[in-house]
JSON list of C-alpha atoms in Angstrom, two decimals:
[
{"chain": "A", "resi": 1, "resn": "ARG", "atom": "CA", "xyz": [-264.22, -17.63, 10.35]},
{"chain": "A", "resi": 2, "resn": "LYS", "atom": "CA", "xyz": [-263.55, -15.33, 13.31]},
{"chain": "A", "resi": 3, "resn": "GLU", "atom": "CA", "xyz": [-260.06, -15.46, 14.78]},
{"chain": "A", "resi": 4, "resn": "VAL", "atom": "CA", "xyz": [-261.46, -16.01, 18.28]},
{"chain": "A", "resi": 5, "resn": "GLU", "atom": "CA", "xyz": [-264.91, -17.48, 18.80]},
{"chain": "A", "resi": 6, "resn": "GLN", "atom": "CA", "xyz": [-266.92, -17.69, 21.98]},
{"chain": "A", "resi": 7, "resn": "ASP", "atom": "CA", "xyz": [-270.44, -18.72, 22.86]},
{"chain": "A", "resi": 8, "resn": "PRO", "atom": "CA", "xyz": [-272.12, -15.36, 23.61]},
{"chain": "A", "resi": 9, "resn": "GLY", "atom": "CA", "xyz": [-274.41, -16.83, 26.26]},
{"chain": "A", "resi": 10, "resn": "PRO", "atom": "CA", "xyz": [-275.90, -15.61, 28.48]},
{"chain": "A", "resi": 11, "resn": "PHE", "atom": "CA", "xyz": [-275.22, -18.32, 30.99]},
{"chain": "A", "resi": 12, "resn": "ASN", "atom": "CA", "xyz": [-277.71, -18.00, 33.83]},
{"chain": "A", "resi": 13, "resn": "VAL", "atom": "CA", "xyz": [-276.60, -20.02, 36.85]},
{"chain": "A", "resi": 14, "resn": "PRO", "atom": "CA", "xyz": [-277.49, -20.13, 40.56]},
{"chain": "A", "resi": 15, "resn": "GLU", "atom": "CA", "xyz": [-275.00, -19.21, 43.23]},
{"chain": "A", "resi": 16, "resn": "GLY", "atom": "CA", "xyz": [-272.70, -22.11, 44.01]},
{"chain": "A", "resi": 17, "resn": "ALA", "atom": "CA", "xyz": [-272.90, -23.61, 40.54]},
{"chain": "A", "resi": 18, "resn": "THR", "atom": "CA", "xyz": [-269.94, -24.62, 38.41]},
{"chain": "A", "resi": 19, "resn": "VAL", "atom": "CA", "xyz": [-269.89, -23.09, 34.95]},
{"chain": "A", "resi": 20, "resn": "ALA", "atom": "CA", "xyz": [-267.52, -23.58, 32.01]},
{"chain": "A", "resi": 21, "resn": "PHE", "atom": "CA", "xyz": [-266.81, -21.31, 29.08]},
{"chain": "A", "resi": 22, "resn": "ASN", "atom": "CA", "xyz": [-265.17, -22.40, 25.86]},
{"chain": "A", "resi": 23, "resn": "CYS", "atom": "CA", "xyz": [-263.25, -20.54, 23.23]},
{"chain": "A", "resi": 24, "resn": "THR", "atom": "CA", "xyz": [-261.65, -21.55, 19.93]},
{"chain": "A", "resi": 25, "resn": "TYR", "atom": "CA", "xyz": [-258.97, -19.70, 18.01]},
{"chain": "A", "resi": 26, "resn": "SER", "atom": "CA", "xyz": [-257.87, -19.98, 14.39]},
{"chain": "A", "resi": 27, "resn": "ASN", "atom": "CA", "xyz": [-254.17, -19.03, 14.40]},
{"chain": "A", "resi": 28, "resn": "SER", "atom": "CA", "xyz": [-252.13, -22.10, 15.28]},
{"chain": "A", "resi": 29, "resn": "ALA", "atom": "CA", "xyz": [-249.03, -19.92, 15.77]},
{"chain": "A", "resi": 30, "resn": "SER", "atom": "CA", "xyz": [-250.56, -18.00, 18.69]},
{"chain": "A", "resi": 31, "resn": "GLN", "atom": "CA", "xyz": [-248.45, -18.20, 21.82]},
{"chain": "A", "resi": 32, "resn": "SER", "atom": "CA", "xyz": [-250.24, -16.19, 24.52]},
{"chain": "A", "resi": 33, "resn": "PHE", "atom": "CA", "xyz": [-253.72, -16.73, 25.85]},
{"chain": "A", "resi": 34, "resn": "PHE", "atom": "CA", "xyz": [-255.76, -14.89, 28.42]},
{"chain": "A", "resi": 35, "resn": "TRP", "atom": "CA", "xyz": [-259.14, -14.52, 30.02]},
{"chain": "A", "resi": 36, "resn": "TYR", "atom": "CA", "xyz": [-260.32, -11.00, 30.75]},
{"chain": "A", "resi": 37, "resn": "ARG", "atom": "CA", "xyz": [-263.40, -10.03, 32.71]},
{"chain": "A", "resi": 38, "resn": "GLN", "atom": "CA", "xyz": [-265.54, -7.05, 31.70]},
{"chain": "A", "resi": 39, "resn": "ASP", "atom": "CA", "xyz": [-268.25, -5.65, 33.92]},
{"chain": "A", "resi": 40, "resn": "CYS", "atom": "CA", "xyz": [-271.13, -3.76, 32.35]},
{"chain": "A", "resi": 41, "resn": "ARG", "atom": "CA", "xyz": [-269.93, -0.44, 30.89]},
{"chain": "A", "resi": 42, "resn": "LYS", "atom": "CA", "xyz": [-266.45, -0.89, 32.37]},
{"chain": "A", "resi": 43, "resn": "GLU", "atom": "CA", "xyz": [-263.03, -1.65, 30.97]},
{"chain": "A", "resi": 44, "resn": "PRO", "atom": "CA", "xyz": [-261.80, -5.25, 30.56]},
{"chain": "A", "resi": 45, "resn": "LYS", "atom": "CA", "xyz": [-259.61, -6.46, 33.41]},
{"chain": "A", "resi": 46, "resn": "LEU", "atom": "CA", "xyz": [-257.14, -9.31, 33.21]},
{"chain": "A", "resi": 47, "resn": "LEU", "atom": "CA", "xyz": [-258.50, -12.34, 35.00]},
{"chain": "A", "resi": 48, "resn": "MET", "atom": "CA", "xyz": [-255.76, -14.82, 34.27]},
{"chain": "A", "resi": 49, "resn": "SER", "atom": "CA", "xyz": [-253.23, -15.94, 31.73]},
{"chain": "A", "resi": 50, "resn": "VAL", "atom": "CA", "xyz": [-253.64, -19.44, 30.31]},
{"chain": "A", "resi": 51, "resn": "TYR", "atom": "CA", "xyz": [-250.64, -21.74, 30.29]},
{"chain": "A", "resi": 52, "resn": "SER", "atom": "CA", "xyz": [-250.11, -24.96, 28.38]},
{"chain": "A", "resi": 53, "resn": "SER", "atom": "CA", "xyz": [-250.12, -27.02, 31.54]},
{"chain": "A", "resi": 54, "resn": "GLY", "atom": "CA", "xyz": [-253.35, -25.45, 32.74]},
{"chain": "A", "resi": 55, "resn": "ASN", "atom": "CA", "xyz": [-253.51, -23.15, 35.71]},
{"chain": "A", "resi": 56, "resn": "GLU", "atom": "CA", "xyz": [-255.73, -22.39, 38.65]},
{"chain": "A", "resi": 57, "resn": "ASP", "atom": "CA", "xyz": [-256.40, -19.24, 40.62]},
{"chain": "A", "resi": 58, "resn": "GLY", "atom": "CA", "xyz": [-258.76, -19.87, 43.51]},
{"chain": "A", "resi": 59, "resn": "ARG", "atom": "CA", "xyz": [-262.14, -20.81, 42.07]},
{"chain": "A", "resi": 60, "resn": "PHE", "atom": "CA", "xyz": [-260.97, -20.25, 38.49]},
{"chain": "A", "resi": 61, "resn": "THR", "atom": "CA", "xyz": [-259.26, -22.86, 36.32]},
{"chain": "A", "resi": 62, "resn": "ALA", "atom": "CA", "xyz": [-258.03, -22.24, 32.78]},
{"chain": "A", "resi": 63, "resn": "GLN", "atom": "CA", "xyz": [-257.08, -24.94, 30.30]},
{"chain": "A", "resi": 64, "resn": "LEU", "atom": "CA", "xyz": [-255.41, -24.79, 26.89]},
{"chain": "A", "resi": 65, "resn": "ASN", "atom": "CA", "xyz": [-255.53, -27.46, 24.20]},
{"chain": "A", "resi": 66, "resn": "ARG", "atom": "CA", "xyz": [-253.13, -26.42, 21.46]},
{"chain": "A", "resi": 67, "resn": "ALA", "atom": "CA", "xyz": [-253.90, -29.40, 19.23]},
{"chain": "A", "resi": 68, "resn": "SER", "atom": "CA", "xyz": [-257.58, -28.47, 19.13]},
{"chain": "A", "resi": 69, "resn": "GLN", "atom": "CA", "xyz": [-256.92, -24.71, 19.41]},
{"chain": "A", "resi": 70, "resn": "TYR", "atom": "CA", "xyz": [-259.30, -24.56, 22.30]},
{"chain": "A", "resi": 71, "resn": "ILE", "atom": "CA", "xyz": [-259.28, -22.64, 25.59]},
{"chain": "A", "resi": 72, "resn": "SER", "atom": "CA", "xyz": [-261.58, -23.08, 28.53]},
{"chain": "A", "resi": 73, "resn": "LEU", "atom": "CA", "xyz": [-262.41, -21.31, 31.78]},
{"chain": "A", "resi": 74, "resn": "LEU", "atom": "CA", "xyz": [-264.05, -23.11, 34.68]},
{"chain": "A", "resi": 75, "resn": "ILE", "atom": "CA", "xyz": [-265.61, -21.20, 37.56]},
{"chain": "A", "resi": 76, "resn": "ARG", "atom": "CA", "xyz": [-266.46, -23.19, 40.65]},
{"chain": "A", "resi": 77, "resn": "ASP", "atom": "CA", "xyz": [-268.81, -22.14, 43.45]},
{"chain": "A", "resi": 78, "resn": "SER", "atom": "CA", "xyz": [-270.14, -19.17, 41.48]},
{"chain": "A", "resi": 79, "resn": "LYS", "atom": "CA", "xyz": [-270.72, -15.93, 43.36]},
{"chain": "A", "resi": 80, "resn": "LEU", "atom": "CA", "xyz": [-273.11, -13.12, 42.53]},
{"chain": "A", "resi": 81, "resn": "SER", "atom": "CA", "xyz": [-270.02, -10.97, 41.98]},
{"chain": "A", "resi": 82, "resn": "ASP", "atom": "CA", "xyz": [-268.88, -13.26, 39.16]},
{"chain": "A", "resi": 83, "resn": "SER", "atom": "CA", "xyz": [-271.65, -11.85, 36.96]},
{"chain": "A", "resi": 84, "resn": "ALA", "atom": "CA", "xyz": [-269.83, -10.22, 34.05]},
{"chain": "A", "resi": 85, "resn": "THR", "atom": "CA", "xyz": [-268.74, -10.83, 30.47]},
{"chain": "A", "resi": 86, "resn": "TYR", "atom": "CA", "xyz": [-265.71, -13.07, 30.06]},
{"chain": "A", "resi": 87, "resn": "LEU", "atom": "CA", "xyz": [-263.44, -12.32, 27.12]},
{"chain": "A", "resi": 88, "resn": "CYS", "atom": "CA", "xyz": [-261.19, -14.92, 25.56]},
{"chain": "A", "resi": 89, "resn": "VAL", "atom": "CA", "xyz": [-258.01, -13.27, 24.25]},
{"chain": "A", "resi": 90, "resn": "VAL", "atom": "CA", "xyz": [-255.30, -14.67, 21.99]},
{"chain": "A", "resi": 91, "resn": "ASN", "atom": "CA", "xyz": [-252.24, -13.01, 20.58]},
{"chain": "A", "resi": 92, "resn": "ARG", "atom": "CA", "xyz": [-251.62, -12.93, 16.86]},
{"chain": "A", "resi": 93, "resn": "ALA", "atom": "CA", "xyz": [-248.13, -14.28, 16.45]},
{"chain": "A", "resi": 94, "resn": "GLY", "atom": "CA", "xyz": [-245.56, -12.31, 14.54]},
{"chain": "A", "resi": 95, "resn": "GLY", "atom": "CA", "xyz": [-244.54, -8.66, 14.82]},
{"chain": "A", "resi": 96, "resn": "TYR", "atom": "CA", "xyz": [-245.87, -6.65, 17.72]},
{"chain": "A", "resi": 97, "resn": "ASN", "atom": "CA", "xyz": [-248.12, -8.13, 20.34]},
{"chain": "A", "resi": 98, "resn": "LYS", "atom": "CA", "xyz": [-251.53, -7.86, 18.77]},
{"chain": "A", "resi": 99, "resn": "LEU", "atom": "CA", "xyz": [-254.25, -9.26, 20.97]},
{"chain": "A", "resi": 100, "resn": "ILE", "atom": "CA", "xyz": [-257.38, -10.61, 19.36]},
{"chain": "A", "resi": 101, "resn": "PHE", "atom": "CA", "xyz": [-260.43, -10.39, 21.61]},
{"chain": "A", "resi": 102, "resn": "GLY", "atom": "CA", "xyz": [-263.43, -12.65, 21.44]},
{"chain": "A", "resi": 103, "resn": "ALA", "atom": "CA", "xyz": [-266.81, -10.98, 21.65]},
{"chain": "A", "resi": 104, "resn": "GLY", "atom": "CA", "xyz": [-267.29, -12.40, 25.15]},
{"chain": "A", "resi": 105, "resn": "THR", "atom": "CA", "xyz": [-269.52, -14.78, 27.04]},
{"chain": "A", "resi": 106, "resn": "ARG", "atom": "CA", "xyz": [-272.00, -13.22, 29.43]},
{"chain": "A", "resi": 107, "resn": "LEU", "atom": "CA", "xyz": [-272.49, -14.83, 32.84]},
{"chain": "A", "resi": 108, "resn": "ALA", "atom": "CA", "xyz": [-275.37, -13.98, 35.16]},
{"chain": "A", "resi": 109, "resn": "VAL", "atom": "CA", "xyz": [-275.28, -15.56, 38.62]},
{"chain": "A", "resi": 110, "resn": "HIS", "atom": "CA", "xyz": [-278.57, -15.39, 40.50]},
{"chain": "A", "resi": 111, "resn": "PRO", "atom": "CA", "xyz": [-279.43, -16.02, 44.17]},
{"chain": "B", "resi": 1, "resn": "SER", "atom": "CA", "xyz": [-247.67, 0.87, 40.76]},
{"chain": "B", "resi": 2, "resn": "GLN", "atom": "CA", "xyz": [-248.85, 1.70, 37.29]},
{"chain": "B", "resi": 3, "resn": "THR", "atom": "CA", "xyz": [-252.06, 3.56, 36.57]},
{"chain": "B", "resi": 4, "resn": "ILE", "atom": "CA", "xyz": [-253.72, 4.59, 33.34]},
{"chain": "B", "resi": 5, "resn": "HIS", "atom": "CA", "xyz": [-256.09, 7.51, 32.95]},
{"chain": "B", "resi": 6, "resn": "GLN", "atom": "CA", "xyz": [-258.50, 8.44, 30.21]},
{"chain": "B", "resi": 7, "resn": "TRP", "atom": "CA", "xyz": [-260.64, 11.51, 29.73]},
{"chain": "B", "resi": 8, "resn": "PRO", "atom": "CA", "xyz": [-263.26, 12.49, 29.27]},
{"chain": "B", "resi": 9, "resn": "ALA", "atom": "CA", "xyz": [-265.27, 9.60, 30.69]},
{"chain": "B", "resi": 10, "resn": "THR", "atom": "CA", "xyz": [-268.27, 10.34, 28.50]},
{"chain": "B", "resi": 11, "resn": "LEU", "atom": "CA", "xyz": [-268.76, 12.55, 25.48]},
{"chain": "B", "resi": 12, "resn": "VAL", "atom": "CA", "xyz": [-271.70, 13.45, 23.26]},
{"chain": "B", "resi": 13, "resn": "GLN", "atom": "CA", "xyz": [-270.73, 15.09, 19.99]},
{"chain": "B", "resi": 14, "resn": "PRO", "atom": "CA", "xyz": [-272.60, 16.12, 16.84]},
{"chain": "B", "resi": 15, "resn": "VAL", "atom": "CA", "xyz": [-271.75, 14.57, 13.48]},
{"chain": "B", "resi": 16, "resn": "GLY", "atom": "CA", "xyz": [-268.99, 16.50, 11.78]},
{"chain": "B", "resi": 17, "resn": "SER", "atom": "CA", "xyz": [-267.43, 17.85, 14.97]},
{"chain": "B", "resi": 18, "resn": "PRO", "atom": "CA", "xyz": [-263.78, 17.20, 15.92]},
{"chain": "B", "resi": 19, "resn": "LEU", "atom": "CA", "xyz": [-262.65, 14.76, 18.58]},
{"chain": "B", "resi": 20, "resn": "SER", "atom": "CA", "xyz": [-259.75, 14.54, 20.98]},
{"chain": "B", "resi": 21, "resn": "LEU", "atom": "CA", "xyz": [-259.45, 11.76, 23.57]},
{"chain": "B", "resi": 22, "resn": "GLU", "atom": "CA", "xyz": [-256.50, 11.57, 25.88]},
{"chain": "B", "resi": 23, "resn": "CYS", "atom": "CA", "xyz": [-254.78, 8.71, 27.64]},
{"chain": "B", "resi": 24, "resn": "THR", "atom": "CA", "xyz": [-251.91, 8.98, 30.11]},
{"chain": "B", "resi": 25, "resn": "VAL", "atom": "CA", "xyz": [-249.97, 6.31, 31.95]},
{"chain": "B", "resi": 26, "resn": "GLU", "atom": "CA", "xyz": [-248.15, 6.69, 35.26]},
{"chain": "B", "resi": 27, "resn": "GLY", "atom": "CA", "xyz": [-245.57, 4.53, 36.97]},
{"chain": "B", "resi": 28, "resn": "THR", "atom": "CA", "xyz": [-243.86, 3.10, 33.91]},
{"chain": "B", "resi": 29, "resn": "SER", "atom": "CA", "xyz": [-241.55, 4.24, 31.15]},
{"chain": "B", "resi": 30, "resn": "ASN", "atom": "CA", "xyz": [-241.58, 3.59, 27.42]},
{"chain": "B", "resi": 31, "resn": "PRO", "atom": "CA", "xyz": [-244.75, 1.50, 27.40]},
{"chain": "B", "resi": 32, "resn": "ASN", "atom": "CA", "xyz": [-246.44, 0.17, 24.31]},
{"chain": "B", "resi": 33, "resn": "LEU", "atom": "CA", "xyz": [-249.77, 1.95, 24.00]},
{"chain": "B", "resi": 34, "resn": "TYR", "atom": "CA", "xyz": [-252.96, 0.89, 22.25]},
{"chain": "B", "resi": 35, "resn": "TRP", "atom": "CA", "xyz": [-256.31, 2.41, 21.27]},
{"chain": "B", "resi": 36, "resn": "TYR", "atom": "CA", "xyz": [-259.30, 0.09, 20.94]},
{"chain": "B", "resi": 37, "resn": "ARG", "atom": "CA", "xyz": [-262.94, 0.67, 20.15]},
{"chain": "B", "resi": 38, "resn": "GLN", "atom": "CA", "xyz": [-265.80, -1.48, 21.38]},
{"chain": "B", "resi": 39, "resn": "ALA", "atom": "CA", "xyz": [-269.14, -1.03, 19.65]},
{"chain": "B", "resi": 40, "resn": "ALA", "atom": "CA", "xyz": [-272.26, -1.95, 21.60]},
{"chain": "B", "resi": 41, "resn": "GLY", "atom": "CA", "xyz": [-272.43, -5.72, 22.08]},
{"chain": "B", "resi": 42, "resn": "ARG", "atom": "CA", "xyz": [-269.29, -6.28, 20.05]},
{"chain": "B", "resi": 43, "resn": "GLY", "atom": "CA", "xyz": [-265.70, -7.28, 20.67]},
{"chain": "B", "resi": 44, "resn": "LEU", "atom": "CA", "xyz": [-262.75, -4.95, 20.94]},
{"chain": "B", "resi": 45, "resn": "GLN", "atom": "CA", "xyz": [-261.31, -3.64, 17.70]},
{"chain": "B", "resi": 46, "resn": "LEU", "atom": "CA", "xyz": [-257.69, -2.47, 17.68]},
{"chain": "B", "resi": 47, "resn": "LEU", "atom": "CA", "xyz": [-257.40, 1.00, 16.12]},
{"chain": "B", "resi": 48, "resn": "PHE", "atom": "CA", "xyz": [-253.81, 2.13, 16.74]},
{"chain": "B", "resi": 49, "resn": "TYR", "atom": "CA", "xyz": [-250.72, 1.08, 18.59]},
{"chain": "B", "resi": 50, "resn": "SER", "atom": "CA", "xyz": [-247.49, 2.86, 19.46]},
{"chain": "B", "resi": 51, "resn": "VAL", "atom": "CA", "xyz": [-244.12, 1.53, 20.60]},
{"chain": "B", "resi": 52, "resn": "GLY", "atom": "CA", "xyz": [-242.62, 4.96, 21.27]},
{"chain": "B", "resi": 53, "resn": "ILE", "atom": "CA", "xyz": [-242.88, 8.74, 20.91]},
{"chain": "B", "resi": 54, "resn": "GLY", "atom": "CA", "xyz": [-244.05, 9.69, 17.45]},
{"chain": "B", "resi": 55, "resn": "GLN", "atom": "CA", "xyz": [-244.38, 6.05, 16.36]},
{"chain": "B", "resi": 56, "resn": "ILE", "atom": "CA", "xyz": [-247.96, 5.19, 15.40]},
{"chain": "B", "resi": 57, "resn": "SER", "atom": "CA", "xyz": [-249.28, 2.23, 13.48]},
{"chain": "B", "resi": 58, "resn": "SER", "atom": "CA", "xyz": [-252.83, 2.06, 12.24]},
{"chain": "B", "resi": 59, "resn": "GLU", "atom": "CA", "xyz": [-254.80, -1.16, 12.12]},
{"chain": "B", "resi": 60, "resn": "VAL", "atom": "CA", "xyz": [-257.97, -0.05, 10.40]},
{"chain": "B", "resi": 61, "resn": "PRO", "atom": "CA", "xyz": [-258.34, 2.71, 7.78]},
{"chain": "B", "resi": 62, "resn": "GLN", "atom": "CA", "xyz": [-260.86, 5.26, 9.06]},
{"chain": "B", "resi": 63, "resn": "ASN", "atom": "CA", "xyz": [-261.32, 8.93, 9.83]},
{"chain": "B", "resi": 64, "resn": "LEU", "atom": "CA", "xyz": [-259.48, 8.65, 13.13]},
{"chain": "B", "resi": 65, "resn": "SER", "atom": "CA", "xyz": [-255.83, 9.40, 13.85]},
{"chain": "B", "resi": 66, "resn": "ALA", "atom": "CA", "xyz": [-253.55, 8.96, 16.83]},
{"chain": "B", "resi": 67, "resn": "SER", "atom": "CA", "xyz": [-250.51, 10.76, 18.19]},
{"chain": "B", "resi": 68, "resn": "ARG", "atom": "CA", "xyz": [-247.98, 10.17, 20.92]},
{"chain": "B", "resi": 69, "resn": "PRO", "atom": "CA", "xyz": [-246.40, 13.50, 21.76]},
{"chain": "B", "resi": 70, "resn": "GLN", "atom": "CA", "xyz": [-244.88, 12.28, 25.03]},
{"chain": "B", "resi": 71, "resn": "ASP", "atom": "CA", "xyz": [-243.69, 8.93, 26.32]},
{"chain": "B", "resi": 72, "resn": "ARG", "atom": "CA", "xyz": [-246.77, 8.28, 28.45]},
{"chain": "B", "resi": 73, "resn": "GLN", "atom": "CA", "xyz": [-249.39, 10.22, 26.53]},
{"chain": "B", "resi": 74, "resn": "PHE", "atom": "CA", "xyz": [-251.52, 8.84, 23.72]},
{"chain": "B", "resi": 75, "resn": "ILE", "atom": "CA", "xyz": [-254.15, 10.90, 21.92]},
{"chain": "B", "resi": 76, "resn": "LEU", "atom": "CA", "xyz": [-256.96, 9.81, 19.62]},
{"chain": "B", "resi": 77, "resn": "SER", "atom": "CA", "xyz": [-258.36, 12.43, 17.26]},
{"chain": "B", "resi": 78, "resn": "SER", "atom": "CA", "xyz": [-260.77, 13.02, 14.47]},
{"chain": "B", "resi": 79, "resn": "LYS", "atom": "CA", "xyz": [-261.38, 16.07, 12.31]},
{"chain": "B", "resi": 80, "resn": "LYS", "atom": "CA", "xyz": [-265.01, 15.17, 11.53]},
{"chain": "B", "resi": 81, "resn": "LEU", "atom": "CA", "xyz": [-266.95, 12.57, 13.48]},
{"chain": "B", "resi": 82, "resn": "LEU", "atom": "CA", "xyz": [-269.31, 10.10, 11.82]},
{"chain": "B", "resi": 83, "resn": "LEU", "atom": "CA", "xyz": [-272.29, 8.37, 13.41]},
{"chain": "B", "resi": 84, "resn": "SER", "atom": "CA", "xyz": [-270.37, 5.11, 13.13]},
{"chain": "B", "resi": 85, "resn": "ASP", "atom": "CA", "xyz": [-267.65, 6.50, 15.41]},
{"chain": "B", "resi": 86, "resn": "SER", "atom": "CA", "xyz": [-269.92, 6.03, 18.44]},
{"chain": "B", "resi": 87, "resn": "GLY", "atom": "CA", "xyz": [-268.58, 3.46, 20.87]},
{"chain": "B", "resi": 88, "resn": "PHE", "atom": "CA", "xyz": [-266.50, 2.77, 23.93]},
{"chain": "B", "resi": 89, "resn": "TYR", "atom": "CA", "xyz": [-262.88, 3.85, 23.40]},
{"chain": "B", "resi": 90, "resn": "LEU", "atom": "CA", "xyz": [-260.28, 2.09, 25.47]},
{"chain": "B", "resi": 91, "resn": "CYS", "atom": "CA", "xyz": [-256.61, 2.86, 25.89]},
{"chain": "B", "resi": 92, "resn": "ALA", "atom": "CA", "xyz": [-254.28, 0.10, 27.03]},
{"chain": "B", "resi": 93, "resn": "TRP", "atom": "CA", "xyz": [-250.64, -0.08, 28.03]},
{"chain": "B", "resi": 94, "resn": "GLU", "atom": "CA", "xyz": [-248.13, -2.88, 28.00]},
{"chain": "B", "resi": 95, "resn": "GLY", "atom": "CA", "xyz": [-244.66, -2.99, 29.49]},
{"chain": "B", "resi": 96, "resn": "LYS", "atom": "CA", "xyz": [-241.69, -3.64, 27.23]},
{"chain": "B", "resi": 97, "resn": "ASP", "atom": "CA", "xyz": [-240.47, -6.23, 29.72]},
{"chain": "B", "resi": 98, "resn": "ARG", "atom": "CA", "xyz": [-243.75, -8.12, 29.62]},
{"chain": "B", "resi": 99, "resn": "THR", "atom": "CA", "xyz": [-244.99, -7.74, 26.09]},
{"chain": "B", "resi": 100, "resn": "ASP", "atom": "CA", "xyz": [-247.90, -10.11, 26.33]},
{"chain": "B", "resi": 101, "resn": "THR", "atom": "CA", "xyz": [-250.17, -8.50, 28.89]},
{"chain": "B", "resi": 102, "resn": "GLN", "atom": "CA", "xyz": [-252.20, -5.35, 28.34]},
{"chain": "B", "resi": 103, "resn": "TYR", "atom": "CA", "xyz": [-253.93, -3.25, 30.97]},
{"chain": "B", "resi": 104, "resn": "PHE", "atom": "CA", "xyz": [-256.83, -1.00, 30.15]},
{"chain": "B", "resi": 105, "resn": "GLY", "atom": "CA", "xyz": [-257.86, 2.47, 31.19]},
{"chain": "B", "resi": 106, "resn": "PRO", "atom": "CA", "xyz": [-261.43, 3.23, 32.31]},
{"chain": "B", "resi": 107, "resn": "GLY", "atom": "CA", "xyz": [-262.50, 4.17, 28.79]},
{"chain": "B", "resi": 108, "resn": "THR", "atom": "CA", "xyz": [-264.39, 7.00, 27.11]},
{"chain": "B", "resi": 109, "resn": "ARG", "atom": "CA", "xyz": [-267.96, 6.43, 26.03]},
{"chain": "B", "resi": 110, "resn": "LEU", "atom": "CA", "xyz": [-268.58, 8.45, 22.86]},
{"chain": "B", "resi": 111, "resn": "THR", "atom": "CA", "xyz": [-272.00, 9.09, 21.39]},
{"chain": "B", "resi": 112, "resn": "VAL", "atom": "CA", "xyz": [-272.17, 10.82, 18.03]},
{"chain": "B", "resi": 113, "resn": "LEU", "atom": "CA", "xyz": [-275.60, 12.30, 17.23]}
]
């Protein structure tokens, strides 16, 4: 089983749609969770951290369910510029901060 | 503010040739530094990390090596490249005061022919 699993997509949605991505992780001791965004042939960029109580940043909402070891990202009112690959990232607890990256979910927003 | 640089941006090398990729960070001191590789359509694989000058830990046995000769400089090397070394190489930094968030450089796209 992979340490971080994501649906690879692609998710093809029209502008203005709401889309949700899910991610599961295997290490119950993980403490830090993130969503990164990666544009085609570019480096990953931090989108948002994910907190236990859930958090929102504009059109983006992240949720964490520790009991189910599940993370989600909700994007409301999708824009063309949201088209990218979204990486679910979890730290491997213990020792240095090793981040485990999911393979990513690709989102394509069309007019 | 902090910035991270990588060069070269792209590289095409023959099998068996040596490799040297460089990463430098500005605007911070004593960062943790990381080298990752991303194969086409795959997730990021951690190759090396460093918590200080001369301190390198390897995650995956391979024909690559890393060095940190200065506080904000991280170098990835190989003596003889393999076809399987092709990929997108990313350097990342992380502050000691916030050891749960990594920021990536623009990457080097390596093609081994």
